[in-house]
PDB file of C-alpha atoms in Angstrom:
ATOM      1  CA  UNK A  14       9.650  17.093  -6.397  1.00 87.00           C
ATOM      2  CA  UNK A  15      11.679  14.276  -4.885  1.00 93.00           C
ATOM      3  CA  UNK A  16      14.933  12.815  -6.182  1.00 96.00           C
ATOM      4  CA  UNK A  17      16.531   9.509  -7.101  1.00 98.00           C
ATOM      5  CA  UNK A  18      18.908   7.423  -4.998  1.00 98.00           C
ATOM      6  CA  UNK A  19      20.960   4.501  -6.219  1.00 97.00           C
ATOM      7  CA  UNK A  20      20.127   1.234  -4.468  1.00 97.00           C
ATOM      8  CA  UNK A  21      21.317  -2.181  -5.649  1.00 94.00           C
ATOM      9  CA  UNK A  22      22.296  -0.717  -9.019  1.00 95.00           C
ATOM     10  CA  UNK A  23      18.913   0.938  -9.607  1.00 97.00           C
ATOM     11  CA  UNK A  24      17.713   4.526  -9.301  1.00 98.00           C
ATOM     12  CA  UNK A  25      14.767   4.723  -6.909  1.00 98.00           C
ATOM     13  CA  UNK A  26      12.461   7.713  -6.499  1.00 98.00           C
ATOM     14  CA  UNK A  27      11.900   9.151  -3.010  1.00 98.00           C
ATOM     15  CA  UNK A  28      10.197  12.348  -1.879  1.00 98.00           C
ATOM     16  CA  UNK A  29      10.483  13.544   1.713  1.00 98.00           C
ATOM     17  CA  UNK A  30       9.063  16.514   3.600  1.00 98.00           C
ATOM     18  CA  UNK A  31       8.947  17.666   7.203  1.00 98.00           C
ATOM     19  CA  UNK A  32      11.400  16.954   9.992  1.00 97.00           C
ATOM     20  CA  UNK A  33      11.730  14.944  13.170  1.00 96.00           C
ATOM     21  CA  UNK A  34      10.825  11.380  13.968  1.00 94.00           C
ATOM     22  CA  UNK A  35       9.774   8.711  13.958  1.00 98.00           C
ATOM     23  CA  UNK A  36       9.498   9.194  10.200  1.00 98.00           C
ATOM     24  CA  UNK A  37       6.272   8.070   8.535  1.00 98.00           C
ATOM     25  CA  UNK A  38       6.893   5.935   5.439  1.00 98.00           C
ATOM     26  CA  UNK A  39       4.094   5.184   2.953  1.00 98.00           C
ATOM     27  CA  UNK A  40       4.181   1.834   1.118  1.00 98.00           C
ATOM     28  CA  UNK A  41       1.946   2.025  -1.989  1.00 98.00           C
ATOM     29  CA  UNK A  42      -0.437  -0.677  -3.080  1.00 97.00           C
ATOM     30  CA  UNK A  43      -0.093  -2.471  -6.421  1.00 95.00           C
ATOM     31  CA  UNK A  44      -0.857  -0.115  -9.339  1.00 93.00           C
ATOM     32  CA  UNK A  45      -0.158   2.827  -7.012  1.00 96.00           C
ATOM     33  CA  UNK A  46       2.882   5.093  -6.711  1.00 97.00           C
ATOM     34  CA  UNK A  47       4.229   7.216  -3.893  1.00 98.00           C
ATOM     35  CA  UNK A  48       2.815  10.538  -5.083  1.00 97.00           C
ATOM     36  CA  UNK A  49      -0.699   9.040  -5.001  1.00 97.00           C
ATOM     37  CA  UNK A  50      -0.534   9.700  -1.240  1.00 98.00           C
ATOM     38  CA  UNK A  51       0.601  13.323  -1.529  1.00 97.00           C
ATOM     39  CA  UNK A  52      -2.579  14.566   0.183  1.00 97.00           C
ATOM     40  CA  UNK A  53      -1.708  12.639   3.350  1.00 98.00           C
ATOM     41  CA  UNK A  54       2.030  13.194   3.030  1.00 98.00           C
ATOM     42  CA  UNK A  55       1.755  16.977   3.159  1.00 97.00           C
ATOM     43  CA  UNK A  56      -0.372  16.850   6.319  1.00 98.00           C
ATOM     44  CA  UNK A  57       1.890  14.308   8.034  1.00 98.00           C
ATOM     45  CA  UNK A  58       4.886  16.528   7.225  1.00 98.00           C
ATOM     46  CA  UNK A  59       3.367  19.181   9.465  1.00 98.00           C
ATOM     47  CA  UNK A  60       4.310  17.121  12.532  1.00 98.00           C
ATOM     48  CA  UNK A  61       7.134  14.770  11.445  1.00 98.00           C
ATOM     49  CA  UNK A  62       9.236  13.550   8.527  1.00 98.00           C
ATOM     50  CA  UNK A  63       7.068  11.987   5.823  1.00 98.00           C
ATOM     51  CA  UNK A  64       8.404   9.763   3.037  1.00 98.00           C
ATOM     52  CA  UNK A  65       6.876   8.724  -0.289  1.00 98.00           C
ATOM     53  CA  UNK A  66       8.677   6.364  -2.643  1.00 98.00           C
ATOM     54  CA  UNK A  67       8.305   4.100  -5.670  1.00 98.00           C
ATOM     55  CA  UNK A  68       9.418   0.482  -5.537  1.00 98.00           C
ATOM     56  CA  UNK A  69      11.726  -0.737  -8.310  1.00 98.00           C
ATOM     57  CA  UNK A  70       9.649  -1.534 -11.365  1.00 97.00           C
ATOM     58  CA  UNK A  71       6.971   1.035 -10.510  1.00 97.00           C
ATOM     59  CA  UNK A  72       6.367   4.766 -10.829  1.00 97.00           C
ATOM     60  CA  UNK A  73       9.488   6.855 -11.413  1.00 97.00           C
ATOM     61  CA  UNK A  74      11.934   4.219 -10.182  1.00 98.00           C
ATOM     62  CA  UNK A  75      14.044   2.094 -12.520  1.00 98.00           C
ATOM     63  CA  UNK A  76      12.580  -1.073 -14.051  1.00 97.00           C
ATOM     64  CA  UNK A  77      12.807  -4.445 -12.315  1.00 97.00           C
ATOM     65  CA  UNK A  78      11.532  -7.905 -13.094  1.00 96.00           C
ATOM     66  CA  UNK A  79       8.173  -8.366 -11.378  1.00 97.00           C
ATOM     67  CA  UNK A  80       6.805  -9.865  -9.224  1.00 97.00           C
ATOM     68  CA  UNK A  81       9.405  -9.956  -6.440  1.00 97.00           C
ATOM     69  CA  UNK A  82       9.570 -11.550  -3.033  1.00 98.00           C
ATOM     70  CA  UNK A  83       8.561  -9.548   0.013  1.00 98.00           C
ATOM     71  CA  UNK A  84      12.100  -9.903   1.361  1.00 98.00           C
ATOM     72  CA  UNK A  85      13.537  -8.288  -1.770  1.00 98.00           C
ATOM     73  CA  UNK A  86      11.158  -5.338  -1.539  1.00 98.00           C
ATOM     74  CA  UNK A  87      11.634  -4.876   2.221  1.00 98.00           C
ATOM     75  CA  UNK A  88      15.431  -4.976   1.963  1.00 98.00           C
ATOM     76  CA  UNK A  89      15.334  -2.513  -0.919  1.00 98.00           C
ATOM     77  CA  UNK A  90      13.232  -0.086   1.139  1.00 98.00           C
ATOM     78  CA  UNK A  91      15.605  -0.293   4.091  1.00 98.00           C
ATOM     79  CA  UNK A  92      18.606   0.454   1.867  1.00 98.00           C
ATOM     80  CA  UNK A  93      16.757   3.332   0.189  1.00 98.00           C
ATOM     81  CA  UNK A  94      15.876   4.946   3.522  1.00 98.00           C
ATOM     82  CA  UNK A  95      19.510   4.658   4.585  1.00 98.00           C
ATOM     83  CA  UNK A  96      20.731   6.128   1.286  1.00 98.00           C
ATOM     84  CA  UNK A  97      18.305   9.043   1.726  1.00 98.00           C
ATOM     85  CA  UNK A  98      19.455   9.643   5.302  1.00 98.00           C
ATOM     86  CA  UNK A  99      16.089   8.888   6.917  1.00 98.00           C
ATOM     87  CA  UNK A 100      16.912   7.351  10.318  1.00 98.00           C
ATOM     88  CA  UNK A 101      14.969   4.552  11.986  1.00 97.00           C
ATOM     89  CA  UNK A 102      12.664   3.777  13.665  1.00 98.00           C
ATOM     90  CA  UNK A 103       9.785   4.225  11.245  1.00 98.00           C
ATOM     91  CA  UNK A 104       6.007   4.306  11.358  1.00 98.00           C
ATOM     92  CA  UNK A 105       5.073   2.275   8.285  1.00 98.00           C
ATOM     93  CA  UNK A 106       1.836   3.077   6.448  1.00 98.00           C
ATOM     94  CA  UNK A 107       1.214   0.287   3.932  1.00 98.00           C
ATOM     95  CA  UNK A 108      -1.758   0.253   1.595  1.00 98.00           C
ATOM     96  CA  UNK A 109      -3.139  -2.945   0.069  1.00 97.00           C
ATOM     97  CA  UNK A 110      -0.239  -5.076  -1.283  1.00 97.00           C
ATOM     98  CA  UNK A 111       2.169  -2.811   0.592  1.00 98.00           C
ATOM     99  CA  UNK A 112       1.044  -4.650   3.723  1.00 98.00           C
ATOM    100  CA  UNK A 113       2.941  -7.784   2.655  1.00 98.00           C
ATOM    101  CA  UNK A 114       6.133  -5.781   2.253  1.00 98.00           C
ATOM    102  CA  UNK A 115       5.623  -3.948   5.555  1.00 98.00           C
ATOM    103  CA  UNK A 116       5.110  -7.199   7.438  1.00 98.00           C
ATOM    104  CA  UNK A 117       8.250  -8.710   5.918  1.00 98.00           C
ATOM    105  CA  UNK A 118      10.128  -5.522   6.851  1.00 98.00           C
ATOM    106  CA  UNK A 119       9.050  -6.048  10.472  1.00 98.00           C
ATOM    107  CA  UNK A 120      10.175  -9.681  10.359  1.00 98.00           C
ATOM    108  CA  UNK A 121      13.584  -8.761   8.968  1.00 98.00           C
ATOM    109  CA  UNK A 122      14.248  -5.489  10.796  1.00 98.00           C
ATOM    110  CA  UNK A 123      12.012  -5.379  13.897  1.00 98.00           C
ATOM    111  CA  UNK A 124      14.184  -2.889  15.757  1.00 98.00           C
ATOM    112  CA  UNK A 125      13.657  -0.354  12.957  1.00 98.00           C
ATOM    113  CA  UNK A 126       9.842  -0.264  13.168  1.00 98.00           C
ATOM    114  CA  UNK A 127       8.034   1.840  15.771  1.00 98.00           C
ATOM    115  CA  UNK A 128       4.526   0.959  14.606  1.00 98.00           C
ATOM    116  CA  UNK A 129       2.259   0.369  11.620  1.00 98.00           C
ATOM    117  CA  UNK A 130      -0.962   1.872  10.256  1.00 98.00           C
ATOM    118  CA  UNK A 131      -2.476  -0.613   7.799  1.00 98.00           C
ATOM    119  CA  UNK A 132      -4.656   0.912   5.068  1.00 98.00           C
ATOM    120  CA  UNK A 133      -6.922  -2.004   4.114  1.00 97.00           C
ATOM    121  CA  UNK A 134      -3.648  -3.836   3.707  1.00 97.00           C
ATOM    122  CA  UNK A 135      -2.486  -7.341   2.873  1.00 95.00           C
ATOM    123  CA  UNK A 136      -2.598  -9.706   5.845  1.00 96.00           C
ATOM    124  CA  UNK A 137      -1.376 -13.264   5.406  1.00 95.00           C
ATOM    125  CA  UNK A 138      -4.364 -14.705   7.305  1.00 94.00           C
ATOM    126  CA  UNK A 139      -6.782 -13.597   4.545  1.00 89.00           C
ATOM    127  CA  UNK A 140      -8.012 -17.057   3.539  1.00 86.00           C
ATOM    128  CA  UNK A 141      -8.744 -18.058   7.135  1.00 87.00           C
ATOM    129  CA  UNK A 142     -11.356 -15.319   7.459  1.00 88.00           C
ATOM    130  CA  UNK A 143     -12.943 -15.691   4.013  1.00 84.00           C
ATOM    131  CA  UNK A 144     -15.806 -18.203   3.852  1.00 78.00           C
ATOM    132  CA  UNK A 145     -16.306 -18.469   0.101  1.00 68.00           C
ATOM    133  CA  UNK A 146     -13.588 -20.068  -2.030  1.00 58.00           C
ATOM    134  CA  UNK A 147     -14.175 -17.382  -4.668  1.00 63.00           C
ATOM    135  CA  UNK A 148     -12.666 -14.789  -2.346  1.00 72.00           C
ATOM    136  CA  UNK A 149      -9.537 -16.798  -1.459  1.00 79.00           C
ATOM    137  CA  UNK A 150      -6.104 -15.691  -2.650  1.00 81.00           C
ATOM    138  CA  UNK A 151      -5.251 -17.098  -6.067  1.00 84.00           C
ATOM    139  CA  UNK A 152      -2.526 -16.479  -8.657  1.00 84.00           C
ATOM    140  CA  UNK A 153      -3.658 -13.677 -10.967  1.00 85.00           C
ATOM    141  CA  UNK A 154      -2.526 -13.983 -14.597  1.00 88.00           C
ATOM    142  CA  UNK A 155      -1.233 -10.770 -16.141  1.00 91.00           C
ATOM    143  CA  UNK A 156      -3.634  -9.534 -18.872  1.00 90.00           C
ATOM    144  CA  UNK A 157      -2.444  -9.015 -22.428  1.00 93.00           C
ATOM    145  CA  UNK A 158      -1.720  -5.628 -23.963  1.00 91.00           C
ATOM    146  CA  UNK A 159      -5.213  -5.185 -25.411  1.00 93.00           C
ATOM    147  CA  UNK A 160      -6.881  -5.655 -22.034  1.00 92.00           C
ATOM    148  CA  UNK A 161      -4.295  -3.437 -20.345  1.00 92.00           C
ATOM    149  CA  UNK A 162      -4.998  -0.657 -22.865  1.00 93.00           C
ATOM    150  CA  UNK A 163      -8.714  -0.977 -22.165  1.00 92.00           C
ATOM    151  CA  UNK A 164      -8.186  -0.829 -18.394  1.00 90.00           C
ATOM    152  CA  UNK A 165      -5.917   2.203 -18.780  1.00 90.00           C
ATOM    153  CA  UNK A 166      -8.536   3.966 -20.894  1.00 90.00           C
ATOM    154  CA  UNK A 167     -11.445   3.146 -18.585  1.00 88.00           C
ATOM    155  CA  UNK A 168      -9.524   4.204 -15.469  1.00 90.00           C
ATOM    156  CA  UNK A 169      -8.785   7.703 -16.733  1.00 92.00           C
ATOM    157  CA  UNK A 170     -11.953   9.163 -15.190  1.00 90.00           C
ATOM    158  CA  UNK A 171     -11.183   7.576 -11.830  1.00 90.00           C
ATOM    159  CA  UNK A 172      -7.694   9.030 -11.739  1.00 94.00           C
ATOM    160  CA  UNK A 173      -8.942  12.466 -12.784  1.00 94.00           C
ATOM    161  CA  UNK A 174     -11.237  12.462  -9.754  1.00 92.00           C
ATOM    162  CA  UNK A 175      -8.558  11.072  -7.452  1.00 93.00           C
ATOM    163  CA  UNK A 176      -6.044  13.780  -8.263  1.00 95.00           C
ATOM    164  CA  UNK A 177      -8.437  16.698  -8.793  1.00 94.00           C
ATOM    165  CA  UNK A 178      -6.902  18.711  -5.933  1.00 93.00           C
ATOM    166  CA  UNK A 179      -3.242  17.796  -6.606  1.00 93.00           C
ATOM    167  CA  UNK A 180      -0.986  20.571  -8.005  1.00 93.00           C
ATOM    168  CA  UNK A 181      -1.451  20.811 -11.778  1.00 93.00           C
ATOM    169  CA  UNK A 182       1.955  19.570 -12.920  1.00 94.00           C
ATOM    170  CA  UNK A 183       1.901  16.610 -10.530  1.00 95.00           C
ATOM    171  CA  UNK A 184      -1.715  15.825 -11.426  1.00 96.00           C
ATOM    172  CA  UNK A 185      -0.885  15.619 -15.120  1.00 96.00           C
ATOM    173  CA  UNK A 186       2.206  13.508 -14.519  1.00 96.00           C
ATOM    174  CA  UNK A 187       0.264  11.062 -12.352  1.00 96.00           C
ATOM    175  CA  UNK A 188      -2.576  10.849 -14.859  1.00 96.00           C
ATOM    176  CA  UNK A 189      -0.144  10.072 -17.692  1.00 95.00           C
ATOM    177  CA  UNK A 190       1.704   7.516 -15.576  1.00 96.00           C
ATOM    178  CA  UNK A 191      -1.371   5.641 -14.382  1.00 95.00           C
ATOM    179  CA  UNK A 192      -3.064   5.491 -17.785  1.00 95.00           C
ATOM    180  CA  UNK A 193      -0.034   3.989 -19.511  1.00 94.00           C
ATOM    181  CA  UNK A 194       0.048   0.307 -20.472  1.00 94.00           C
ATOM    182  CA  UNK A 195       3.439  -0.021 -18.746  1.00 95.00           C
ATOM    183  CA  UNK A 196       2.057   1.152 -15.406  1.00 95.00           C
ATOM    184  CA  UNK A 197      -1.011  -1.083 -15.660  1.00 94.00           C
ATOM    185  CA  UNK A 198       1.207  -4.060 -16.490  1.00 95.00           C
ATOM    186  CA  UNK A 199       3.504  -3.359 -13.526  1.00 96.00           C
ATOM    187  CA  UNK A 200       0.533  -3.297 -11.168  1.00 95.00           C
ATOM    188  CA  UNK A 201      -0.816  -6.578 -12.539  1.00 94.00           C
ATOM    189  CA  UNK A 202       2.609  -8.203 -12.313  1.00 96.00           C
ATOM    190  CA  UNK A 203       3.156  -7.047  -8.732  1.00 96.00           C
ATOM    191  CA  UNK A 204      -0.065  -8.554  -7.453  1.00 94.00           C
ATOM    192  CA  UNK A 205       0.222 -11.771  -9.477  1.00 94.00           C
ATOM    193  CA  UNK A 206       2.030 -13.672  -6.705  1.00 94.00           C
ATOM    194  CA  UNK A 207      -0.060 -12.946  -3.606  1.00 94.00           C
ATOM    195  CA  UNK A 208      -0.314 -16.621  -2.584  1.00 95.00           C
ATOM    196  CA  UNK A 209       3.485 -16.821  -2.674  1.00 96.00           C
ATOM    197  CA  UNK A 210       3.771 -13.675  -0.542  1.00 97.00           C
ATOM    198  CA  UNK A 211       1.363 -15.217   1.972  1.00 96.00           C
ATOM    199  CA  UNK A 212       3.445 -18.393   2.101  1.00 96.00           C
ATOM    200  CA  UNK A 213       6.682 -16.410   2.424  1.00 98.00           C
ATOM    201  CA  UNK A 214       5.382 -14.503   5.436  1.00 97.00           C
ATOM    202  CA  UNK A 215       4.051 -17.613   7.142  1.00 96.00           C
ATOM    203  CA  UNK A 216       7.248 -19.561   6.529  1.00 97.00           C
ATOM    204  CA  UNK A 217       9.283 -16.782   8.152  1.00 97.00           C
ATOM    205  CA  UNK A 218       7.456 -17.203  11.464  1.00 95.00           C
ATOM    206  CA  UNK A 219       5.462 -14.840  13.607  1.00 93.00           C
ATOM    207  CA  UNK A 220       5.555 -11.138  12.756  1.00 96.00           C
ATOM    208  CA  UNK A 221       7.112  -9.351  15.765  1.00 97.00           C
ATOM    209  CA  UNK A 222       4.752  -7.458  18.044  1.00 97.00           C
ATOM    210  CA  UNK A 223       4.548  -3.782  17.048  1.00 98.00           C
ATOM    211  CA  UNK A 224       1.828  -1.229  17.888  1.00 98.00           C
ATOM    212  CA  UNK A 225      -0.651  -1.027  15.054  1.00 98.00           C
ATOM    213  CA  UNK A 226      -3.909   0.444  13.844  1.00 98.00           C
ATOM    214  CA  UNK A 227      -5.699  -1.545  11.143  1.00 98.00           C
ATOM    215  CA  UNK A 228      -8.106   0.436   8.973  1.00 98.00           C
ATOM    216  CA  UNK A 229     -10.782  -1.644   7.231  1.00 97.00           C
ATOM    217  CA  UNK A 230     -12.369  -0.070   4.132  1.00 96.00           C
ATOM    218  CA  UNK A 231     -15.776  -1.692   3.657  1.00 93.00           C
ATOM    219  CA  UNK A 232     -16.938   0.297   0.631  1.00 90.00           C
ATOM    220  CA  UNK A 233     -16.901  -1.607  -2.683  1.00 84.00           C
ATOM    221  CA  UNK A 234     -14.578  -0.630  -5.530  1.00 78.00           C
ATOM    222  CA  UNK A 235     -16.592   0.036  -8.672  1.00 75.00           C
ATOM    223  CA  UNK A 236     -14.603  -2.501 -10.687  1.00 74.00           C
ATOM    224  CA  UNK A 237     -15.433  -5.298  -8.250  1.00 73.00           C
ATOM    225  CA  UNK A 238     -19.149  -4.789  -8.806  1.00 71.00           C
ATOM    226  CA  UNK A 239     -18.613  -6.013 -12.374  1.00 67.00           C
ATOM    227  CA  UNK A 240     -16.261  -8.853 -11.445  1.00 72.00           C
ATOM    228  CA  UNK A 241     -17.970 -10.426  -8.424  1.00 74.00           C
ATOM    229  CA  UNK A 242     -21.492 -11.495  -7.541  1.00 78.00           C
ATOM    230  CA  UNK A 243     -23.421  -9.737  -4.784  1.00 80.00           C
ATOM    231  CA  UNK A 244     -23.038 -12.798  -2.601  1.00 80.00           C
ATOM    232  CA  UNK A 245     -19.274 -12.917  -3.118  1.00 77.00           C
ATOM    233  CA  UNK A 246     -19.004  -9.201  -2.359  1.00 80.00           C
ATOM    234  CA  UNK A 247     -21.045  -9.657   0.816  1.00 82.00           C
ATOM    235  CA  UNK A 248     -18.846 -12.573   1.892  1.00 80.00           C
ATOM    236  CA  UNK A 249     -15.727 -10.551   1.184  1.00 82.00           C
ATOM    237  CA  UNK A 250     -16.952  -7.581   3.230  1.00 87.00           C
ATOM    238  CA  UNK A 251     -17.879  -9.798   6.161  1.00 88.00           C
ATOM    239  CA  UNK A 252     -14.563 -11.590   5.862  1.00 88.00           C
ATOM    240  CA  UNK A 253     -12.609  -8.331   5.799  1.00 90.00           C
ATOM    241  CA  UNK A 254     -14.317  -7.227   8.995  1.00 93.00           C
ATOM    242  CA  UNK A 255     -13.170 -10.437  10.697  1.00 93.00           C
ATOM    243  CA  UNK A 256      -9.727 -10.193   9.098  1.00 95.00           C
ATOM    244  CA  UNK A 257      -8.879  -6.724  10.341  1.00 96.00           C
ATOM    245  CA  UNK A 258     -10.370  -7.342  13.755  1.00 96.00           C
ATOM    246  CA  UNK A 259      -7.973 -10.302  13.965  1.00 96.00           C
ATOM    247  CA  UNK A 260      -5.063  -8.153  12.778  1.00 97.00           C
ATOM    248  CA  UNK A 261      -5.828  -5.548  15.429  1.00 97.00           C
ATOM    249  CA  UNK A 262      -5.967  -8.270  18.079  1.00 97.00           C
ATOM    250  CA  UNK A 263      -2.735  -9.936  16.912  1.00 96.00           C
ATOM    251  CA  UNK A 264      -0.492  -7.613  18.946  1.00 96.00           C
ATOM    252  CA  UNK A 265      -0.540  -6.291  22.475  1.00 95.00           C
ATOM    253  CA  UNK A 266      -1.074  -2.687  21.415  1.00 96.00           C
ATOM    254  CA  UNK A 267      -3.362  -3.134  18.425  1.00 97.00           C
ATOM    255  CA  UNK A 268      -6.572  -1.513  17.281  1.00 97.00           C
ATOM    256  CA  UNK A 269      -9.047  -1.846  14.418  1.00 98.00           C
ATOM    257  CA  UNK A 270     -11.038   1.021  12.935  1.00 98.00           C
ATOM    258  CA  UNK A 271     -13.778   0.400  10.382  1.00 97.00           C
ATOM    259  CA  UNK A 272     -14.397   2.898   7.568  1.00 97.00           C
ATOM    260  CA  UNK A 273     -17.773   1.817   6.122  1.00 95.00           C
ATOM    261  CA  UNK A 274     -17.807   4.222   3.157  1.00 94.00           C
ATOM    262  CA  UNK A 275     -14.140   4.135   2.111  1.00 96.00           C
ATOM    263  CA  UNK A 276     -13.163   1.826  -0.745  1.00 94.00           C
ATOM    264  CA  UNK A 277     -10.122  -0.404  -0.893  1.00 93.00           C
ATOM    265  CA  UNK A 278      -8.295   1.276  -3.782  1.00 93.00           C
ATOM    266  CA  UNK A 279      -9.094   4.830  -2.710  1.00 95.00           C
ATOM    267  CA  UNK A 280      -9.147   4.684   1.091  1.00 97.00           C
ATOM    268  CA  UNK A 281      -6.665   7.574   1.253  1.00 97.00           C
ATOM    269  CA  UNK A 282      -8.905   9.661  -1.020  1.00 96.00           C
ATOM    270  CA  UNK A 283     -12.286   8.644   0.427  1.00 96.00           C
ATOM    271  CA  UNK A 284     -11.367   9.073   4.101  1.00 97.00           C
ATOM    272  CA  UNK A 285      -8.230  11.231   4.378  1.00 98.00           C
ATOM    273  CA  UNK A 286      -9.193  12.691   7.757  1.00 98.00           C
ATOM    274  CA  UNK A 287      -9.738   9.251   9.306  1.00 98.00           C
ATOM    275  CA  UNK A 288      -6.473   7.963   7.854  1.00 98.00           C
ATOM    276  CA  UNK A 289      -4.544  11.007   9.054  1.00 98.00           C
ATOM    277  CA  UNK A 290      -6.111  10.667  12.523  1.00 98.00           C
ATOM    278  CA  UNK A 291      -4.938   7.062  12.715  1.00 98.00           C
ATOM    279  CA  UNK A 292      -1.399   7.986  11.646  1.00 98.00           C
ATOM    280  CA  UNK A 293      -1.271  10.870  14.118  1.00 98.00           C
ATOM    281  CA  UNK A 294      -2.683   8.747  16.943  1.00 98.00           C
ATOM    282  CA  UNK A 295      -0.188   5.949  16.425  1.00 98.00           C
ATOM    283  CA  UNK A 296       2.737   8.296  15.849  1.00 98.00           C
ATOM    284  CA  UNK A 297       2.049  10.084  19.144  1.00 98.00           C
ATOM    285  CA  UNK A 298       1.707   6.733  20.906  1.00 97.00           C
ATOM    286  CA  UNK A 299       5.162   5.559  19.795  1.00 98.00           C
ATOM    287  CA  UNK A 300       7.040   8.880  19.833  1.00 94.00           C
TER     288      UNK A 300
END
């Protein structure tokens, strides 16, 4: 499934299905890989070209020093899509941290983006809509090996549930990948510079106006219940509601949809029909 393409001296993994355009391109969150979104990918491929990929330093792509700037990641993606023969324009579907890279892609290559469906994704105005300082963006130190091993072990049950319906060989490969210390470290390294990504996006000026649908997942990830107080979680949920309403209102053809029971890390697993509906709606709007 999928193949590697050489980009900037590295081999990057990309899997494509379907035909036609605009192509839908999924941008994984930190600690995620392209094949995590296979459930959506296969359904999108029924009506257009769908693309999954792994950024350098993650998944089945070659290693890279992490974290990287959003410009580096966005430029890499553009070159990969060209190497794979996937023509622009694209409907970008970024999840979580992938939102920073998608927004930088729009800044750098606006003519190559038809629209965006944000899956509870990074938006540089986060701190403006968060009341409590505890929920503001901060540098996140990368845990040591012992903690990473513990996280990998404790997350095994979550990943088993996530990929329960994936084909057996892919399910086993994903489970092994996600529960490795190397994969956990890559995810922690990627999200360690979120304040810098915010500053990079703001310094580059306004993100060009592109049709968008912002999906807000208001369910609480299990891990956060152990890391944050009930008050902080409540403030974060209220802040996210304001945040994604603002993102939807930031462009002429924007929309926000709230998914009260979907969680941030598993929005594509918790609410696949709602996510697919948003992708299909936007794709038809810009086709």
